[in-house]
Coordinates of C-alpha atoms in Angstrom, one line a residue:
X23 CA -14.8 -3.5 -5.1
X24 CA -16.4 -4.8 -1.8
X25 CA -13.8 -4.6 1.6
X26 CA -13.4 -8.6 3.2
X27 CA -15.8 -9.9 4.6
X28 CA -15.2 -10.7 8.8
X29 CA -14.0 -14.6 8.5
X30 CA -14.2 -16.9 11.5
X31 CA -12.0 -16.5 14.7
X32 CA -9.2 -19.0 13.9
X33 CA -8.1 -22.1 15.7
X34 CA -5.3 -21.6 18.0
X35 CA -2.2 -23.4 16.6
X36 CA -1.3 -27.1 18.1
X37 CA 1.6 -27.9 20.4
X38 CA 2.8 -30.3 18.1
X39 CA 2.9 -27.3 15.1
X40 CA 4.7 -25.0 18.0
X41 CA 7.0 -27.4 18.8
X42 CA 8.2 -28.1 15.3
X43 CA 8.5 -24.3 14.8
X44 CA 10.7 -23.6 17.9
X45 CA 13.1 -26.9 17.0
X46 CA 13.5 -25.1 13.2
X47 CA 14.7 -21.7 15.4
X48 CA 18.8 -21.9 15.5
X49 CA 18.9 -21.9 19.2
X50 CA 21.2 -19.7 22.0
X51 CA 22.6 -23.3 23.1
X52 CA 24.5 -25.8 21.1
X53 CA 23.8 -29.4 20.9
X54 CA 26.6 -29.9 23.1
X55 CA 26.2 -27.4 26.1
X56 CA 22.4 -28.8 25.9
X57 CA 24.0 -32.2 26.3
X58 CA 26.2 -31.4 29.0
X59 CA 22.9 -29.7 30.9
X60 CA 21.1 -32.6 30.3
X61 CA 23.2 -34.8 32.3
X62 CA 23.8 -32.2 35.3
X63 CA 19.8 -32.2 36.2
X64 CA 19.6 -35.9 35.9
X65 CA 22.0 -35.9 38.2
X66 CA 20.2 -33.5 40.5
X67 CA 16.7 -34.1 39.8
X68 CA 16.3 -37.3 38.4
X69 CA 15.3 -38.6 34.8
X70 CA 11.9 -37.4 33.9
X71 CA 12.1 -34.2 36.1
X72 CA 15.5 -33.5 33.8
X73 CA 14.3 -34.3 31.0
X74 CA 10.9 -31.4 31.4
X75 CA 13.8 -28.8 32.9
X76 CA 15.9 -29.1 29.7
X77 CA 12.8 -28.9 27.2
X78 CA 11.8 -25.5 29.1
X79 CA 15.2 -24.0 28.5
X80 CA 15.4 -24.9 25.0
X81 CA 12.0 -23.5 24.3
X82 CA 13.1 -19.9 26.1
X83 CA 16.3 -20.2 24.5
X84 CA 14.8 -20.4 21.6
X85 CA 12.0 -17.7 22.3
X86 CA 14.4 -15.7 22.9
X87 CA 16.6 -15.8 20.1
X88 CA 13.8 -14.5 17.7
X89 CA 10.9 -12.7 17.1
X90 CA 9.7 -15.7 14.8
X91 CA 6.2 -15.3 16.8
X92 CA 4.7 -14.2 19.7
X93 CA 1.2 -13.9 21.7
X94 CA -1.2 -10.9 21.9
X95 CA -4.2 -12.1 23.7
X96 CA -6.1 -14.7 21.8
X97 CA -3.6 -13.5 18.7
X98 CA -0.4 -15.1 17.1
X99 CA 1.6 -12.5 16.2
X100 CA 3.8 -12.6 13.3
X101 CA 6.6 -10.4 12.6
X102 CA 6.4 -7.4 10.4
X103 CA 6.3 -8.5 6.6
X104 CA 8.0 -6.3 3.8
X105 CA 6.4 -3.2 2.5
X106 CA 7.3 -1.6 -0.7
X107 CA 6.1 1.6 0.8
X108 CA 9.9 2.3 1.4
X109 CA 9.2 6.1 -0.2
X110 CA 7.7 7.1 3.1
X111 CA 10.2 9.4 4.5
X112 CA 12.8 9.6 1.8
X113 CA 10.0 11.1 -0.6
X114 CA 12.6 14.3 -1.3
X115 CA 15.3 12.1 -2.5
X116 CA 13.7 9.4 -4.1
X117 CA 12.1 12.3 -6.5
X118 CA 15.4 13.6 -7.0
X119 CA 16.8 10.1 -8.2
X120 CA 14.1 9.5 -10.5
X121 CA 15.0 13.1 -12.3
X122 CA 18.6 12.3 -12.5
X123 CA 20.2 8.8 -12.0
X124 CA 21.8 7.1 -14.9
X125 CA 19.9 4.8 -16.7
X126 CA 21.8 1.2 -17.7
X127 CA 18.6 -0.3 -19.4
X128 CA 15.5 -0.9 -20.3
X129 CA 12.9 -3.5 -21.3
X130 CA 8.9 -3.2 -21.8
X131 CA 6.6 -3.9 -19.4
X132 CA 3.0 -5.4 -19.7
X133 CA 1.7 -3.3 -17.4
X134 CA -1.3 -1.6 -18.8
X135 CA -2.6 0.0 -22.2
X136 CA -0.1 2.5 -22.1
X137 CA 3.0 0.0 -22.2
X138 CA 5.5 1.6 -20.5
X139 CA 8.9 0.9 -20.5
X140 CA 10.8 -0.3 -17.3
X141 CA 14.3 1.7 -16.8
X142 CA 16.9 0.1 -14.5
X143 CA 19.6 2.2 -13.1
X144 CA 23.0 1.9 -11.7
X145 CA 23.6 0.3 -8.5
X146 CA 23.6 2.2 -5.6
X147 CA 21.2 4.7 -5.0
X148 CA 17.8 4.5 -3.1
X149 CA 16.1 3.2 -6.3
X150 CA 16.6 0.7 -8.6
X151 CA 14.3 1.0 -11.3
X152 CA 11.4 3.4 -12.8
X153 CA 8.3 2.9 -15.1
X154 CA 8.9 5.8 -17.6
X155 CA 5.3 6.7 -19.6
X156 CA 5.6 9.7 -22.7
X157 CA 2.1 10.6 -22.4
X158 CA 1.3 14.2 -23.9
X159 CA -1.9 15.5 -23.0
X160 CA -4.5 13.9 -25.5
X161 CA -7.2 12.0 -26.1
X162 CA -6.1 8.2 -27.4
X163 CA -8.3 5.0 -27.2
X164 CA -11.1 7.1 -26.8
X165 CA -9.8 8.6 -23.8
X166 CA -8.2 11.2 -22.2
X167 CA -4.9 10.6 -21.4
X168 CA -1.7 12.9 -19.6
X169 CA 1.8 12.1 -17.7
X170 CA 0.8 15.3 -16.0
X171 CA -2.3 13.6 -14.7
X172 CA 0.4 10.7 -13.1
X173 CA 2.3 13.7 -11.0
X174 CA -0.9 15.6 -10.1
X175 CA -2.6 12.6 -8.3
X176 CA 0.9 12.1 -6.9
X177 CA 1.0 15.6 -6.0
X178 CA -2.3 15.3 -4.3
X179 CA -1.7 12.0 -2.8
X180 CA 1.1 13.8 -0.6
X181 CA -1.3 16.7 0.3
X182 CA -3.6 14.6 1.7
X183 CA -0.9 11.9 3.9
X184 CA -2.4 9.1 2.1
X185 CA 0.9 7.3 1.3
X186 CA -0.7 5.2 -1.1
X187 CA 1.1 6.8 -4.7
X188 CA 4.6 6.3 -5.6
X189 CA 6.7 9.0 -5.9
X190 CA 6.4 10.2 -9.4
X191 CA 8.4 13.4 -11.6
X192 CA 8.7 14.5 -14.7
X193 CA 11.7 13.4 -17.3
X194 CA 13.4 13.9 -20.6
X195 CA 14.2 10.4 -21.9
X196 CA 16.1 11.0 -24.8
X197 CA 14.4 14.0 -25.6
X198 CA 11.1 12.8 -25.0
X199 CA 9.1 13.9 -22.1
X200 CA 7.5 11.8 -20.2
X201 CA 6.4 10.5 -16.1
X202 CA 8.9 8.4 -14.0
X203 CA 7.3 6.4 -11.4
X204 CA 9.5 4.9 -9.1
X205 CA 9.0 1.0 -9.3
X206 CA 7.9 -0.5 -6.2
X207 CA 8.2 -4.2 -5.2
X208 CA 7.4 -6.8 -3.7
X209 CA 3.8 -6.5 -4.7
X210 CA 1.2 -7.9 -7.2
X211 CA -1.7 -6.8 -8.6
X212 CA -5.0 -7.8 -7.6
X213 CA -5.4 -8.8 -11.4
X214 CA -2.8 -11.4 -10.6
X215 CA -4.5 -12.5 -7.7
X216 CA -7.3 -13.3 -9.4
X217 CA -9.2 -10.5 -8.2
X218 CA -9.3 -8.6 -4.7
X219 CA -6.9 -10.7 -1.7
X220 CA -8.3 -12.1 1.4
X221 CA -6.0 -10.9 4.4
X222 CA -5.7 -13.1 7.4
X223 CA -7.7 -12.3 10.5
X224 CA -5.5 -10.0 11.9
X225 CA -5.2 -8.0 9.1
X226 CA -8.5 -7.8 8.4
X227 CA -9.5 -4.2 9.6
X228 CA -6.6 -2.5 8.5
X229 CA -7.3 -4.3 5.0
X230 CA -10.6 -2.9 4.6
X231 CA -9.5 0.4 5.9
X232 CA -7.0 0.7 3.3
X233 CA -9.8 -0.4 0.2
X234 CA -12.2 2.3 1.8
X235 CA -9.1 5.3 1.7
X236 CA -8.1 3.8 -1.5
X237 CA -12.1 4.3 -3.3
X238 CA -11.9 7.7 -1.5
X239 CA -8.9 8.7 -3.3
X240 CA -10.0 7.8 -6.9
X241 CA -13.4 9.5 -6.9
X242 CA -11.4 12.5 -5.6
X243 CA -9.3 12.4 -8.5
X244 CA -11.9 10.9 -11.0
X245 CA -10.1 8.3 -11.8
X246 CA -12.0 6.2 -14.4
X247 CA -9.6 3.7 -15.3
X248 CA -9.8 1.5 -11.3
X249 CA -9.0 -1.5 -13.1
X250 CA -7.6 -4.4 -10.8
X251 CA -4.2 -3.9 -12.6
X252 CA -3.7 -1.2 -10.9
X253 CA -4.2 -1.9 -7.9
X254 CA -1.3 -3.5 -5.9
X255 CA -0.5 -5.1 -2.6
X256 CA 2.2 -5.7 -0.6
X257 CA 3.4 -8.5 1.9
X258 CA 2.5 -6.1 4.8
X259 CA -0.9 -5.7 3.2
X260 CA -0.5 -1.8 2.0
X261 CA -2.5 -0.9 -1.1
X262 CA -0.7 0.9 -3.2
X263 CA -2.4 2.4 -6.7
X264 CA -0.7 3.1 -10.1
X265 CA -2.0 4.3 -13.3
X266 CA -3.7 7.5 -13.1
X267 CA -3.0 9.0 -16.3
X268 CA -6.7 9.0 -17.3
X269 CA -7.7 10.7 -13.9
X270 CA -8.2 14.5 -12.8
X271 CA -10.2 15.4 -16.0
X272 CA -13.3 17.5 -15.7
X273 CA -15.5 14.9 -15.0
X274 CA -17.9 14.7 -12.0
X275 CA -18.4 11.0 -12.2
X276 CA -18.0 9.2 -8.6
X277 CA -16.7 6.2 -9.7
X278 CA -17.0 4.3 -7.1
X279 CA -19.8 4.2 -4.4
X280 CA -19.2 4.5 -1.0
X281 CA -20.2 3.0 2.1
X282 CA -18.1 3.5 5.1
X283 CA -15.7 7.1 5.1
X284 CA -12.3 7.3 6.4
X285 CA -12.8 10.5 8.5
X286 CA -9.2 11.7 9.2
X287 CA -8.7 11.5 5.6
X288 CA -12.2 13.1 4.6
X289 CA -11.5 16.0 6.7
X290 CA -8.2 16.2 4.9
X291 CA -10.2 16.3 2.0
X292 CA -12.7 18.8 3.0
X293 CA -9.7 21.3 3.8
X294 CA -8.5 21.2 0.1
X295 CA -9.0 25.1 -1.4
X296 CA -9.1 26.4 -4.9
X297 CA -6.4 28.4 -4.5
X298 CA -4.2 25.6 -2.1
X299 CA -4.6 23.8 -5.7
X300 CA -4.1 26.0 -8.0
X301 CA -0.5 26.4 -6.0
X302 CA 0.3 22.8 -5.8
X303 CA -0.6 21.8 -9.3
X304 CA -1.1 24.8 -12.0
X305 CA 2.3 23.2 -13.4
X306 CA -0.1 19.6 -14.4
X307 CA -3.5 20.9 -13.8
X308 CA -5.4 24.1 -15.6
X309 CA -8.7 25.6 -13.3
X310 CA -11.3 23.5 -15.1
X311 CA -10.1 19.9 -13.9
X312 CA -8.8 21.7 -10.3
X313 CA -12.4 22.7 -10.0
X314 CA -14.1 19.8 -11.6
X315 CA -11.8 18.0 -9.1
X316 CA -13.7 19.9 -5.9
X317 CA -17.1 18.9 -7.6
X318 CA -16.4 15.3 -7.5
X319 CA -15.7 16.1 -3.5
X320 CA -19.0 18.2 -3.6
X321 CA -20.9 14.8 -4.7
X322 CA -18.7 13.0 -2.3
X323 CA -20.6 15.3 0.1
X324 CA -23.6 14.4 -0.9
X325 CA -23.5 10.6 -0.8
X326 CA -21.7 11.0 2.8
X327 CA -24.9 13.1 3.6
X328 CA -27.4 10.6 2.4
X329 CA -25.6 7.6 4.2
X330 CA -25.1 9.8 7.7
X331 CA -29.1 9.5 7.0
X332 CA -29.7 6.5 6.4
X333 CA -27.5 4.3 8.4
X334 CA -25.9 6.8 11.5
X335 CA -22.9 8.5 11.8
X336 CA -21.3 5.6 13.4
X337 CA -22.1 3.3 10.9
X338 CA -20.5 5.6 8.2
X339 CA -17.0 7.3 9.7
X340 CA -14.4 4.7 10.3
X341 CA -12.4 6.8 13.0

């Protein structure tokens, strides 16, 4: 999966485009008053001077009645779009939901192999729905497969500030034990965009940024299954990923390779110990996959090493 490639500078919107923007904008001045102003600078400044004075209020009226858009530079600014990453900051009690609030229903989802079932819960609280997966620790389809896997790379996901996991716990569902993950929206899959989404301009490094943190992540964890189904994106162009109960076995298979390194989050990264690990997850992990997991970031080493070499620091740490 490649980041997007630089597109051409776009063309600065028309005045005829602006103007029908602003004249769509419910305005600080009613028809009337604007009437009434009309006539008052005719009066004073004749008819075509009056008429320019009153189309320079309505357009600050306007302006300043919203945020609809604005300039930066050479940039139209738009405002901020909807992320689902509304776990960020509320992580504590958004776990604490998913392990207790009443379920109403359920239906089945088509989300992945596993088929997991969608639970919706009463109205109210600071979710409104969870994917719920029983996956006991075994190998099925010819792969290795664990809920605890889901709440590790949760787990992990939080020691290293990456913000791209949703909160996920463990739960009985009527007796069964399983993962909930809360369900996060509005996003789609990049399966359902037909593969990986183009951002606009202005969006563009932060887009790439977010792929390269994202590939990071997964050969941390191993996962093996980075199938575009699980990967998700949001109107404010967040990835978020899902679906990593085939990850942290004891592989040492990068499964992706790398070309530019997010450094803030590699030297996270680098600061993970065996022992910080063993504390955070001996209730999902065992030692073999915690240390097969600082292997994978042994190889990551590695191919950081080889393209330092090759191509210059600069070239290689996005900063």
């Amino acid at each position: 999966m490649s980041e997007a490639p630089e597109p051409p500078t776009p063309a600065l919107p028309d005045v005829a485009g602006f103007a029908r923007r602003l004249r769509s904008v419910p305005s600080l001045l009613t028809t009337d008053r604007m009437t009434a102003l009309g006539r008052m600078r005719m009066n004073e400044m004749g008819h075509r001077s009056a008429r320019a004075a009153c189309w320079i209020v309505i357009a600050l009226a306007a302006f300043a009645a919203t945020s609809v858009t604005h300039w930066d530079g050479a940039q139209v600014v738009a405002p901020p779009e909807a992320t689902a990453k509304t776990w960020i900051g509320r992580a504590t009690e958004i776990e604490a939901d998913l392990r207790t609030a009443r379920i109403v229903r359920t239906e089945r989802t088509e989300r992945g192999v596993t088929q997991p079932v969608r639970a919706f819960f009463e109205a109210g609280g600071p979710v409104t729905s969870m994917t719920w997966k029983a996956l006991p620790p075994c190998r099925s389809r010819g792969f290795y497969e664990s809920y605890k896997s889901e709440i590790a790379a949760y787990d992990i996901d939080k020691l290293l500030e990456l913000n791209m996991v949703p909160p996920k716990v463990e739960r009985d569902v009527d007796g069964v034990t399983g993962v909930a993950v809360m369900w996060v929206e509005p996003t789609k899959s990049f399966a359902a965009l037909g593969g990986v989404p183009k951002p606009p301009p202005a969006r563009l490094e932060k887009w790439n940024r977010e792929l390269i943190r994202a590939k990071m992540f997964h050969n941390l964890i191993g996962d093996i299954d980075p199938n575009l189904g699980n990967w998700l994106v949001d109107p404010a162009w967040n990835v978020i990923l899902i679906d990593q109960s085939r990850a942290l076995t004891t592989t040492t298979k990068l499964v992706h390779q790398l070309q530019r390194i997010d450094q803030p989050l590699w030297e996270r990264m680098r600061a993970l110990s065996e022992d910080g690990l063993a504390r955070a997850l001996s209730q999902w992990l065992d030692r073999d996959q915690i240390r097969a997991l600082l292997d994978r970031r042994t190889g990551m080493q590695e191919q950081i090493d080889r393209l330092v070499r090759a191509k210059g620091q600069t070239q290689v740490f996005v900063r």
